[in-house]
GROMACS .gro file of C-alpha atoms in nm:
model
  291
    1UNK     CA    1  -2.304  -0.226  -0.404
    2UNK     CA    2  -2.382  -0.335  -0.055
    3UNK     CA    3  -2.094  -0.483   0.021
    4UNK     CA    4  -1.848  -0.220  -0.157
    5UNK     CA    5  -2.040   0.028   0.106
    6UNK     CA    6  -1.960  -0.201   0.413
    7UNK     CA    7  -1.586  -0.300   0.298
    8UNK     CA    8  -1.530   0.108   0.218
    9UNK     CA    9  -1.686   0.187   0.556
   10UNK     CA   10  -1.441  -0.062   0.743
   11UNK     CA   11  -1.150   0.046   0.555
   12UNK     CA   12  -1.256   0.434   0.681
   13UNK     CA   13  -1.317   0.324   1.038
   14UNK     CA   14  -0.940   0.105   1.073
   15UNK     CA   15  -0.793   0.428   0.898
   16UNK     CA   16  -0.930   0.653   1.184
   17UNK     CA   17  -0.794   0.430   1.507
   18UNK     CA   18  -0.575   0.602   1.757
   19UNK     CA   19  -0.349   0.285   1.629
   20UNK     CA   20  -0.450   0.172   1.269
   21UNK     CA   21  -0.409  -0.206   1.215
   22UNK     CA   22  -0.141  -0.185   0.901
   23UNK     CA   23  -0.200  -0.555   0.817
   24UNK     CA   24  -0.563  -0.531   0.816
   25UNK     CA   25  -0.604  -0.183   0.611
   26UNK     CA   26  -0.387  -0.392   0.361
   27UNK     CA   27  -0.598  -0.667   0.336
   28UNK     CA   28  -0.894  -0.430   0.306
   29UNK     CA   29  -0.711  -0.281   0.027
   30UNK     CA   30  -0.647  -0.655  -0.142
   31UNK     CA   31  -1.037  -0.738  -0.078
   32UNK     CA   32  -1.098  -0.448  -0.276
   33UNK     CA   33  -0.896  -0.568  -0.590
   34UNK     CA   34  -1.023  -0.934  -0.519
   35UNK     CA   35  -1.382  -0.794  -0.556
   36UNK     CA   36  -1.312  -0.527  -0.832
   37UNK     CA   37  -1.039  -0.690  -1.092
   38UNK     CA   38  -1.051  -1.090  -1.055
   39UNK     CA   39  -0.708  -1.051  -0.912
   40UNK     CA   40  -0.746  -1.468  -0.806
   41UNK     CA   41  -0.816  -1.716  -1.100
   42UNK     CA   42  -1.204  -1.760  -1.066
   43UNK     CA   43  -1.354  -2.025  -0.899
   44UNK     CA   44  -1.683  -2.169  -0.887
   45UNK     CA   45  -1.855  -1.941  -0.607
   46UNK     CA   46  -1.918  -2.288  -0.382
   47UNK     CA   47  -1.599  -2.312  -0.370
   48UNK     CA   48  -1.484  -1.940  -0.364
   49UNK     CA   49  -1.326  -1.828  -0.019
   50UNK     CA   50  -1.545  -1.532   0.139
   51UNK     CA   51  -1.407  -1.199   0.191
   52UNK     CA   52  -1.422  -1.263   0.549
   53UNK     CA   53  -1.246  -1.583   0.508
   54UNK     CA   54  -0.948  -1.435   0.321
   55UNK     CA   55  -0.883  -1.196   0.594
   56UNK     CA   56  -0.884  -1.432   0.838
   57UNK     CA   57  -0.696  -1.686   0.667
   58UNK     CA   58  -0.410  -1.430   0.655
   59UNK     CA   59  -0.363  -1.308   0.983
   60UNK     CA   60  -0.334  -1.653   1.092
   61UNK     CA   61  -0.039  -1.698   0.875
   62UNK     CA   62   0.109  -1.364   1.002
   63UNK     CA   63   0.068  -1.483   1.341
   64UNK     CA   64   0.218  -1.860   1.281
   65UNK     CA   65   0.496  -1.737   1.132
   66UNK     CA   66   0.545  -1.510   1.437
   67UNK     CA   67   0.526  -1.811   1.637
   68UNK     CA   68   0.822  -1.952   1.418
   69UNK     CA   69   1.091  -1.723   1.541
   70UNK     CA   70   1.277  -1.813   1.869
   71UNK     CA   71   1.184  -1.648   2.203
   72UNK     CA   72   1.477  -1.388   2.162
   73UNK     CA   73   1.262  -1.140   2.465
   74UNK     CA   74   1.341  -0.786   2.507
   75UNK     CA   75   1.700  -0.807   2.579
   76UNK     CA   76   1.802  -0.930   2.226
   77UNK     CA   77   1.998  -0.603   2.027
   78UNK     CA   78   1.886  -0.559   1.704
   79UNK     CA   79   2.112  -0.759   1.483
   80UNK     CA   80   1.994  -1.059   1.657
   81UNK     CA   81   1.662  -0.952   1.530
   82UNK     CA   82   1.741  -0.851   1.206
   83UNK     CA   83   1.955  -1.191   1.186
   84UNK     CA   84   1.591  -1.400   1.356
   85UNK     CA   85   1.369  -1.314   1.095
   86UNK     CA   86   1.582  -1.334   0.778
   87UNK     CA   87   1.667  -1.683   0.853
   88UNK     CA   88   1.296  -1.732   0.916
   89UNK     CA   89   1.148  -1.567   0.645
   90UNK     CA   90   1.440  -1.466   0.377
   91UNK     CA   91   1.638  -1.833   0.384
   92UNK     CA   92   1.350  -2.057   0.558
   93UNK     CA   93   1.018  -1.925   0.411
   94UNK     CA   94   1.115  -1.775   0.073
   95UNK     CA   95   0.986  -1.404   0.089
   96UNK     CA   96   1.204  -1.228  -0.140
   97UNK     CA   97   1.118  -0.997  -0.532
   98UNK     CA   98   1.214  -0.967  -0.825
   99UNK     CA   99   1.163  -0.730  -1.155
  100UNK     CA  100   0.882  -0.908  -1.259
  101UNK     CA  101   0.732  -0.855  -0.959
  102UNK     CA  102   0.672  -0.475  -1.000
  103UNK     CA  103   0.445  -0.592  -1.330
  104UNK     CA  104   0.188  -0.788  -1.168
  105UNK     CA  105  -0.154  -0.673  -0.902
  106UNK     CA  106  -0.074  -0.951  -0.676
  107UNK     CA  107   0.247  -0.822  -0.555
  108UNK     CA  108   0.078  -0.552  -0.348
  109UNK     CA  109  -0.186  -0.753  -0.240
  110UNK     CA  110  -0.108  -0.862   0.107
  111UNK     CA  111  -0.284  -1.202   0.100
  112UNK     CA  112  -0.112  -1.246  -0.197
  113UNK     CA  113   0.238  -1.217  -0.129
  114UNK     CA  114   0.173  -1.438   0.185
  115UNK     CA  115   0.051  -1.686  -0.044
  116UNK     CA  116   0.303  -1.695  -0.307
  117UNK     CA  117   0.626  -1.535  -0.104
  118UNK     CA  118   0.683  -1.279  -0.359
  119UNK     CA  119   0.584  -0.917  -0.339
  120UNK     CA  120   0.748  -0.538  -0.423
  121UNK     CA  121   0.949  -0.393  -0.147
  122UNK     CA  122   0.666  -0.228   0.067
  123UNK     CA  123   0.463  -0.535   0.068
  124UNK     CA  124   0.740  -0.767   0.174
  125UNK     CA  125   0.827  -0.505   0.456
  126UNK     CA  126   0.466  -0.554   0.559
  127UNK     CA  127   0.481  -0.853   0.621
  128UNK     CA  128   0.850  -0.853   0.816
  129UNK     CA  129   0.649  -0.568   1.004
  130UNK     CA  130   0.380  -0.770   1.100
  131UNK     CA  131   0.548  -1.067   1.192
  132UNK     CA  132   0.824  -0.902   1.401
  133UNK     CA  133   0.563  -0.692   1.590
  134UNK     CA  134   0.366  -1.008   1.677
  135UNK     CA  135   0.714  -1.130   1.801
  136UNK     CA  136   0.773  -0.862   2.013
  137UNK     CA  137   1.029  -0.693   1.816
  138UNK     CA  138   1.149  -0.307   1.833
  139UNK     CA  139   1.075  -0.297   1.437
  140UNK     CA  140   0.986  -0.008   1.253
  141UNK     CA  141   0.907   0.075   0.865
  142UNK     CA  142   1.141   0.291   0.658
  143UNK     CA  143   1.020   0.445   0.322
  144UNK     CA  144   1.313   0.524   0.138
  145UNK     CA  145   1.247   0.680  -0.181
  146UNK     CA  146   1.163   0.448  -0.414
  147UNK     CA  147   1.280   0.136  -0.203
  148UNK     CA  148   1.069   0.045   0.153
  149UNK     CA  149   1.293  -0.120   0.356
  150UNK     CA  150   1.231  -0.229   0.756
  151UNK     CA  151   1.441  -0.090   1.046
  152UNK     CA  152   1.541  -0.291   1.410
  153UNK     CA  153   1.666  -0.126   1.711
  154UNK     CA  154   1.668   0.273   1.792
  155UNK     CA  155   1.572   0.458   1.450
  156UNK     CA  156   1.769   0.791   1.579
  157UNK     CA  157   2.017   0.526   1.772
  158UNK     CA  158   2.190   0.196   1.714
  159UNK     CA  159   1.968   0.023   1.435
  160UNK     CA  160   2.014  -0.252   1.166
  161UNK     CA  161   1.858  -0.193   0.834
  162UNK     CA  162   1.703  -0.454   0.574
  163UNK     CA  163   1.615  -0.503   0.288
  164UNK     CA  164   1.326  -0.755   0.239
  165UNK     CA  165   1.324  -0.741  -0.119
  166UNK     CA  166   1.629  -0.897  -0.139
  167UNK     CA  167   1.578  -1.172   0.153
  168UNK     CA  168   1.685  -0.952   0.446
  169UNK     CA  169   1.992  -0.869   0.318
  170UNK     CA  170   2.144  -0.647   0.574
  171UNK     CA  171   2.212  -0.284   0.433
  172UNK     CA  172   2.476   0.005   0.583
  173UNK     CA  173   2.406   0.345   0.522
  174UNK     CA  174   2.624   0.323   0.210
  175UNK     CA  175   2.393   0.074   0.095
  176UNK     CA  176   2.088   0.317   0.149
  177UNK     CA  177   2.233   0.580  -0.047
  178UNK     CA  178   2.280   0.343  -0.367
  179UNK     CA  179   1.959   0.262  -0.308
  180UNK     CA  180   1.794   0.607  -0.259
  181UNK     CA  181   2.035   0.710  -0.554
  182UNK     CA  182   1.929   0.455  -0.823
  183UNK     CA  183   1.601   0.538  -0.749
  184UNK     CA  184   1.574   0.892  -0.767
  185UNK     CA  185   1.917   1.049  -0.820
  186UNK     CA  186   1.912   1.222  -0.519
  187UNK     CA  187   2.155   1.198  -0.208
  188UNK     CA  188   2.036   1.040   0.153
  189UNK     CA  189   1.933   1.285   0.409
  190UNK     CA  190   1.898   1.195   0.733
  191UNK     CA  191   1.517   1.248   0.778
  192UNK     CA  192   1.486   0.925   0.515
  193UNK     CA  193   1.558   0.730   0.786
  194UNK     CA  194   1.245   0.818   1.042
  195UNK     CA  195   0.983   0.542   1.122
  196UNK     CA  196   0.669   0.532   0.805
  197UNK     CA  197   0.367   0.571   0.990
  198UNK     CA  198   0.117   0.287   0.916
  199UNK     CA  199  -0.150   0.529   0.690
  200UNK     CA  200   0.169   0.682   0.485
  201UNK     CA  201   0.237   0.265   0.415
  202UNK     CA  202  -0.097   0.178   0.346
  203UNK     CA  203  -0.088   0.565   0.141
  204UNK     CA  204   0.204   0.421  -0.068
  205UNK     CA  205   0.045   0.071  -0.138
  206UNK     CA  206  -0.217   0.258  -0.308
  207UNK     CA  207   0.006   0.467  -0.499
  208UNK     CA  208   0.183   0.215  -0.646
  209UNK     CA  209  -0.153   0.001  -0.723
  210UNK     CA  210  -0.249   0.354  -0.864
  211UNK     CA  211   0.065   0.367  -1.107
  212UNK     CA  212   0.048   0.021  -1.206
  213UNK     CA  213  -0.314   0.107  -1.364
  214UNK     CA  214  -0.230   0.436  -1.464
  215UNK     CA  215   0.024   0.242  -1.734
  216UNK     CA  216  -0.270  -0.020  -1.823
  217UNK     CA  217  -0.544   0.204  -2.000
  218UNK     CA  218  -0.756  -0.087  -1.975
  219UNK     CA  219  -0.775  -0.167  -1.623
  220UNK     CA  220  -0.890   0.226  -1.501
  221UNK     CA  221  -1.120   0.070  -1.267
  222UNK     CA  222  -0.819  -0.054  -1.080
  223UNK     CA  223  -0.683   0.303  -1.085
  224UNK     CA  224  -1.031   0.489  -1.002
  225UNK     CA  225  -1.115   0.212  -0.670
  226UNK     CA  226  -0.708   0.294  -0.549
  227UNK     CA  227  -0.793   0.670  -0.575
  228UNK     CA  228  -1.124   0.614  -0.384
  229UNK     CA  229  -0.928   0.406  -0.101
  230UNK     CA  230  -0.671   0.651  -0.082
  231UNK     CA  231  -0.934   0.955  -0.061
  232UNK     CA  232  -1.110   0.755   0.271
  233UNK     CA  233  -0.762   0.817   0.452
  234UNK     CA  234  -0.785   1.085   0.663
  235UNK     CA  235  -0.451   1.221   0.520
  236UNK     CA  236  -0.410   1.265   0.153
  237UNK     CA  237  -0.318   1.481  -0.117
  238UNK     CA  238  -0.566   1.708  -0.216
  239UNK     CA  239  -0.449   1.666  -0.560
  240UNK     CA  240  -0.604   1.324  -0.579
  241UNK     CA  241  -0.951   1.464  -0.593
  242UNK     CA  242  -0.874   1.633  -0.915
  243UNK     CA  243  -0.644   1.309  -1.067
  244UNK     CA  244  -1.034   1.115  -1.007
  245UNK     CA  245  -1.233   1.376  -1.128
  246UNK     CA  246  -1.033   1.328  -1.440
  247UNK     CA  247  -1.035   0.982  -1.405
  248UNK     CA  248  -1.415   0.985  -1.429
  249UNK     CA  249  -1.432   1.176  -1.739
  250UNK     CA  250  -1.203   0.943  -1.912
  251UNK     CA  251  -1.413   0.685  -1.859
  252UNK     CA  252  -1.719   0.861  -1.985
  253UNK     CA  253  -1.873   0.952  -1.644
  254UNK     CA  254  -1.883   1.300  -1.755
  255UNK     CA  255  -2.128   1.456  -1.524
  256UNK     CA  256  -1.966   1.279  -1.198
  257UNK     CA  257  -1.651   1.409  -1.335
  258UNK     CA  258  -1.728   1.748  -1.414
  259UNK     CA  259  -1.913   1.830  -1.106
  260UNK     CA  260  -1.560   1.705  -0.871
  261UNK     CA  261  -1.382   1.929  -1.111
  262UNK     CA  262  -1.599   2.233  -1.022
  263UNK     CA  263  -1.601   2.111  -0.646
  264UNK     CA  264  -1.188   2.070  -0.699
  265UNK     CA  265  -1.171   2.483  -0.836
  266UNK     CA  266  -1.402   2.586  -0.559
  267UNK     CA  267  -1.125   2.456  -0.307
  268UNK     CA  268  -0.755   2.579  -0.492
  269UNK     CA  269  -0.955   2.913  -0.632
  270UNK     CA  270  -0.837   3.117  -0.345
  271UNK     CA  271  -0.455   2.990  -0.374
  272UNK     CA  272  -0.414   2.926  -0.749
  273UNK     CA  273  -0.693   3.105  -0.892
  274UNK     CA  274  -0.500   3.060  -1.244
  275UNK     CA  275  -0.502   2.664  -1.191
  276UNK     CA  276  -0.897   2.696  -1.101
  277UNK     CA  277  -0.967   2.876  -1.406
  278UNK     CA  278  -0.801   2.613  -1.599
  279UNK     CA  279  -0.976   2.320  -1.379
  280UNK     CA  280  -1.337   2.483  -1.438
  281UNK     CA  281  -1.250   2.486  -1.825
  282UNK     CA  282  -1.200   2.118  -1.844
  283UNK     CA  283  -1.529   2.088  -1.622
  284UNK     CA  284  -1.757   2.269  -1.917
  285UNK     CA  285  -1.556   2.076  -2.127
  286UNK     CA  286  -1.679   1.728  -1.958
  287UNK     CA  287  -2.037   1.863  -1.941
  288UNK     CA  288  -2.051   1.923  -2.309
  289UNK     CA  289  -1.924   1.571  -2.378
  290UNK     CA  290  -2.306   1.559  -2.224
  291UNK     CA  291  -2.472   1.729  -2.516
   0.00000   0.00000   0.00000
């Protein structure tokens, strides 16, 4: 319990910099699962790598493969970039996804993808991030909807998108679209474009840790520790308080459960008073479950 309260408490202090470390809240987020699920076949605790360790272990990948790229300096455009770091990481290194990917814990688990090259979309684009910023590169993250993909250059100028999902496979604004289309149906705007702040990233990570549980019944305490992450960052949905209240009741923590339900009315009553009512229904509901 100790240690849940100190890893919790680091994760809240990184997410409150003026500049929040994205590689390290995502490694905080993969210590989490580590400790919580068994993510990592089990070894004998001798021999098990400490939490501390782990961390450790992968920034100094992060910042050897930065030390892999040539010394392109500020002057290099963005292509040249773009062109650096797929040859390093897409051809030379390996980093790329697949579908089966998106059905396994690891793939958003930073340490994980550095260790086995594989990852979904947003993960991968962590790590072309983090290595490109060590390198001194003008690199940005773009969260497309329902495909993260990484940005060089100017983001409302002369840019060069990628894709490093699929190796660094350079992608035009047609491209985008097909992507942004398949995903959601919708057409590219403009605004889908702008830089991802690191906490929206590290925001998203969680979600999709959070979906990936929400279609596994039995592994809720992945869902219920990605909720509590995601409530620590200092911007969230409100709406997630009331997906964990309900979260606890499922699992039979009915009192827990029904009190954040009555705490979760108190807040919406003045806006959606109708929506309260319903909220403080299920709450009685959960406290009979009691009886």
């Amino acid at each position: 319990m100790h240690e849940t309260t100190g890893r919790r408490q680091r994760f809240t202090e990184a997410a409150r910099e003026v500049r929040p470390d994205l590689a390290l809240l995502c490694l905080l987020v993969a210590a989490e699962a580590h400790a919580g699920s068994g993510s990592r076949a089990k070894a004998p605790p001798e021999e098990a790598p400490s939490e501390e360790d782990r961390i450790d272990a992968a920034q100094i990948e992060l910042d050897r493969l930065a030390g892999l790229l040539p010394a392109l300096g500020r002057q290099a455009g963005p292509r040249r970039w773009a062109e650096a770091l797929a040859q390093l990481l897409g051809e030379r290194c390996g980093f790329h996804g697949s579908p089966a990917d998106y059905r396994r814990l690891e793939s958003s688990l930073l340490d994980e993808v550095l260790l086995r090259r594989r990852g979904l979309p947003i993960l991968l684009s962590v790590v072309w991030l983090e290595v490109a910023r060590r390198a001194g590169a003008p690199v940005y993250g773009v969260a497309l909807p329902g495909h993260f993909v990484v940005g060089f250059g100017d983001p409302y100028g002369e840019k060069v998108l990628v894709d490093p999902f699929e190796g660094g496979r350079p992608l035009s604004d047609e491209d985008a679209g097909l992507l942004v289309a398949g995903a959601t149906g919708a057409p590219l705007s403009p605004s889908m474009f702008a830089p991802a702040e690191p906490l929206d990233i590290v925001l998203r990570v969680l979600n999709n840790i959070r979906a990936w549980a929400a279609a596994r019944p039995e592994r809720s305490d992945v869902q219920l520790w990605a909720l509590e992450l995601s409530l620590l960052l200092p911007r969230h949905p409100a709406r997630l308080r009331y997906e964990r209240a309900e979260l606890l009741v499922e699992r039979g923590d009915f009192l827990r459960g029904a009190r954040e339900l009555e705490e979760y009315a108190e807040v919406i009553a003045a806006v959606e008073p109708g929506t309260a009512r319903t909220v403080l229904g299920q709450a009685r509901a959960a406290r009979a479950m009691l009886n």
